[in-house]
Amino acid sequence: MGGKIMNIHIISFTKKGFSLSKRLKDLLEEEVSLSFGGKIDSEEKSSQKNELSSIHVPLSEWVKAHFRTGNVLVFVGAAGIAVRAIAPFIRDKSTDPAVIVIDEKGSFVIPILSGHIGGANSLAKKIAGLLRAQAVLTTASDVNNLPAIDEFAARNNLSINDMEKAKDFAAKVLNESWHSAESRQPAESDEGALPQFTISLYIKNDILSLIPKCVILGIGCKKGKSPEELEGFVRESLDEHKIDYRSLAKIASIDLKKDEKALVSLAESLKIPFVTFSAQELNQIQQKVTPSAFVSEITGTDNVCERSVFAAGASEIIVHKSACNGMTLAIGIKKINIEIPEEFQKFFIKNSEEN
């Protein structure tokens, strides 16, 4: 799961399944919640009855509450129960959560949804190891012992520019593997030629691209700017420089602007954090910036947007300060080290636009 913090939600339907759930919770270091969706015997001893009653929930309500990106849903019971329960909620493989089924004896651990992007496969293998069970993986890349591009992306917190391209890439990797196994080389004109991918913060329409969250927006603005005006200014600049919105990591500014409605609204709209720094912190930045005596007089620092970018962790600025009607913007990138696994190196195309 690439170090991601997971919220694991386990539901069981029998006393035996509940016992396994409690055992698994004790074995996992992640945050785990337990629920019970089965019938509670009215003749049950009060202590056992109360334990199950306190966590009892209708299955449909449990799925609705937890079926969201970043969660893991674990069903201890029959796979059919899980399939029927999640079916109405399934939308897109890029956002659906991981779903795993475990039989109540703890013999088999089966990822049934979001095996790669959601991390169900890797967690299933981990759980199987803890329970001394068998992980049952059915994804083509896993059963053929081949690299999976969506799993690599999820592990490194990379977005995929086009899921159809990712699907085509996976199919070509399988095809290339078959050609290699048969000691055949596809002709240059074959559709089975080597698949390719790149890693880029820029919009790419002609190749599978994995997008790192590495872009920092440094923003300064006059008090009272409307959220619509600021967002329009920022989006116009991103579009002009063909920067993919999925590469945005955070917005940075001076602490005088920490409650500025336009900035707070922009961060909410882009779904990224908004961080601020004091003038003293900004003045400690050693990198070269474009100074302004006027800005220094008002804020205590000679450049808000560029200094904020560096203060927020950028290693370089790719778009220097631009100004429009009382708003300023600088765009920087933070260095992210992504190691391309050996099995992927022959498919990787280094981006000429980036170092």
XYZ file of C-alpha atoms in Angstrom, residues 29-262:
234
model
C -1.338 -2.560 13.095
C -3.767 -0.470 11.017
C -6.885 1.196 12.409
C -9.619 -1.458 12.429
C -13.330 -1.263 13.214
C -15.518 -4.327 13.829
C -19.190 -4.714 12.984
C -21.645 -7.597 13.126
C -24.331 -8.137 10.514
C -25.743 -11.512 11.554
C -28.643 -12.560 13.738
C -28.260 -12.309 17.491
C -29.708 -15.210 19.452
C -32.123 -13.939 22.078
C -31.038 -16.829 24.325
C -27.379 -15.768 24.157
C -25.640 -15.124 27.452
C -25.924 -11.450 28.288
C -22.162 -10.688 28.015
C -21.881 -12.204 24.517
C -25.196 -10.755 23.430
C -24.253 -7.262 24.551
C -20.904 -7.403 22.736
C -22.554 -8.250 19.440
C -25.516 -5.930 19.987
C -23.239 -2.952 20.503
C -21.701 -3.361 17.041
C -24.716 -4.749 15.177
C -25.591 -2.936 11.937
C -27.678 -3.737 8.841
C -25.327 -4.787 6.042
C -26.564 -2.194 3.518
C -26.017 0.625 6.025
C -22.522 -0.642 6.820
C -21.515 -0.720 3.150
C -23.007 2.720 2.485
C -21.119 4.200 5.444
C -17.713 2.789 4.507
C -17.682 2.435 0.714
C -15.352 5.333 -0.082
C -11.867 5.869 -1.463
C -9.101 5.006 0.983
C -11.120 2.528 3.034
C -10.840 -1.254 3.067
C -13.974 -3.350 3.517
C -13.426 -6.881 4.787
C -16.280 -9.397 4.746
C -15.843 -12.466 6.921
C -18.293 -14.811 5.252
C -19.451 -15.925 1.816
C -18.191 -14.079 -1.265
C -21.737 -13.930 -2.624
C -22.844 -11.814 0.349
C -20.072 -9.327 -0.351
C -20.739 -9.166 -4.107
C -24.437 -8.478 -3.670
C -23.809 -5.922 -0.930
C -21.259 -3.798 -2.804
C -22.779 -4.048 -6.298
C -24.992 -0.915 -6.021
C -22.024 1.197 -4.900
C -19.364 0.253 -7.462
C -18.504 3.216 -9.697
C -14.915 3.410 -10.968
C -11.750 1.377 -10.403
C -9.765 4.547 -9.793
C -11.911 5.510 -6.788
C -13.615 2.336 -5.515
C -12.245 1.094 -2.166
C -10.514 -2.202 -1.584
C -12.833 -5.100 -0.782
C -11.658 -8.422 0.641
C -13.528 -11.603 1.555
C -12.313 -14.105 4.162
C -14.070 -17.377 4.898
C -15.036 -17.756 8.545
C -12.446 -20.498 9.112
C -9.704 -18.128 7.960
C -8.465 -20.459 5.221
C -8.771 -18.188 2.183
C -8.326 -14.422 1.728
C -9.821 -13.153 -1.526
C -9.515 -9.585 -2.847
C -12.582 -8.921 -5.018
C -12.387 -5.197 -5.751
C -9.632 -2.608 -6.285
C -6.852 -5.150 -6.088
C -4.151 -2.775 -7.306
C -5.176 0.877 -6.909
C -7.022 0.300 -3.648
C -4.374 -2.115 -2.398
C -6.670 -5.098 -1.855
C -4.151 -7.573 -3.303
C -1.222 -6.511 -1.150
C -3.381 -6.361 1.985
C -4.874 -9.772 1.197
C -1.364 -11.247 1.027
C -0.498 -9.563 4.321
C -3.654 -10.864 6.023
C -3.058 -14.339 4.624
C 0.408 -14.307 6.140
C -0.953 -13.239 9.534
C -3.687 -15.877 9.520
C -1.536 -18.564 7.864
C -4.141 -18.663 5.145
C -4.053 -18.755 1.337
C -4.379 -15.487 -0.580
C -6.468 -16.077 -3.708
C -5.450 -13.555 -6.373
C -7.174 -13.543 -9.755
C -5.749 -10.439 -11.478
C -3.881 -11.326 -14.669
C -0.641 -9.569 -13.746
C -0.439 -11.360 -10.397
C -1.199 -14.851 -11.659
C 1.376 -14.360 -14.448
C 3.901 -12.819 -12.049
C 4.041 -9.593 -14.094
C 4.293 -5.942 -13.003
C 1.024 -4.035 -12.616
C 1.129 -0.380 -13.610
C -1.856 0.613 -11.469
C -0.327 -1.012 -8.396
C 2.985 0.748 -9.062
C 1.081 4.049 -9.369
C -0.866 3.511 -6.143
C 2.269 2.491 -4.239
C 4.003 5.744 -5.248
C 0.966 8.028 -4.872
C 0.796 8.665 -8.611
C -2.419 9.438 -10.482
C -3.129 7.762 -13.827
C -3.914 10.162 -16.656
C -6.178 7.776 -18.556
C -7.555 4.494 -17.219
C -8.192 3.198 -20.745
C -4.516 3.727 -21.572
C -3.591 1.892 -18.366
C -5.838 -0.992 -19.385
C -4.259 -1.094 -22.846
C -0.772 -0.957 -21.279
C -1.570 -3.934 -19.034
C -2.860 -5.939 -21.996
C 0.294 -5.180 -23.992
C 2.530 -6.178 -21.067
C 0.753 -9.537 -20.993
C 1.103 -9.851 -24.762
C 4.798 -8.914 -24.670
C 5.356 -11.507 -21.950
C 3.720 -14.164 -24.121
C 5.904 -13.213 -27.111
C 9.022 -13.410 -24.917
C 8.000 -16.792 -23.520
C 7.514 -18.090 -27.045
C 10.861 -16.576 -28.108
C 9.095 -14.433 -30.651
C 9.654 -10.753 -31.253
C 6.681 -8.715 -32.460
C 7.196 -6.929 -35.752
C 7.533 -3.163 -35.609
C 4.086 -2.784 -37.140
C 2.474 -5.177 -34.637
C -0.041 -3.790 -32.188
C 1.857 -5.895 -29.672
C 4.923 -3.635 -29.780
C 6.393 -2.686 -26.409
C 3.963 -0.608 -24.320
C 5.260 2.709 -22.978
C 4.579 4.992 -20.047
C 6.057 8.143 -18.605
C 5.945 10.090 -15.343
C 5.023 13.736 -15.741
C 3.277 16.638 -14.060
C 2.238 17.939 -17.479
C -0.891 17.026 -19.454
C -0.146 14.091 -21.753
C -2.706 12.851 -24.246
C -0.554 10.601 -26.417
C 0.907 8.235 -23.821
C 0.098 6.600 -20.508
C 1.323 9.079 -17.914
C 1.659 8.693 -14.161
C 1.242 12.021 -12.385
C 3.194 12.781 -9.195
C 1.693 15.137 -6.605
C 4.633 17.520 -6.667
C 3.342 20.967 -7.677
C 3.145 23.763 -5.118
C 1.196 26.941 -5.807
C 2.531 30.056 -4.094
C -0.194 32.697 -4.033
C -0.541 36.273 -2.844
C -3.655 38.402 -3.186
C -5.270 41.603 -2.028
C -7.807 41.339 0.761
C -11.351 40.676 -0.362
C -10.635 39.075 -3.714
C -13.523 36.894 -4.814
C -12.993 33.114 -4.845
C -14.159 33.011 -8.466
C -11.610 35.587 -9.624
C -8.690 33.930 -7.860
C -9.618 30.449 -9.033
C -10.003 31.696 -12.597
C -6.549 33.299 -12.464
C -4.921 30.118 -11.130
C -6.697 27.765 -13.524
C -5.822 29.966 -16.503
C -2.139 29.803 -15.553
C -2.210 26.023 -15.043
C -3.914 25.543 -18.404
C -1.475 27.901 -20.133
C 1.481 25.875 -18.897
C -0.315 22.540 -19.476
C 0.087 21.468 -15.856
C -2.164 18.550 -14.917
C -4.401 19.433 -11.962
C -3.768 16.008 -10.440
C -0.144 17.036 -9.854
C -1.141 19.735 -7.343
C 0.173 19.056 -3.838
C -0.581 22.219 -1.852
C -1.193 25.966 -1.837
C 1.169 28.216 0.134
C 0.996 31.853 1.229
C 1.864 34.233 4.062
C 0.091 33.776 7.397
C -1.599 37.161 6.994
C -3.768 35.341 4.450
C -4.559 32.213 6.450
C -8.249 33.151 6.675
C -8.544 34.802 3.256
C -11.798 33.445 1.836
C -10.551 33.231 -1.765
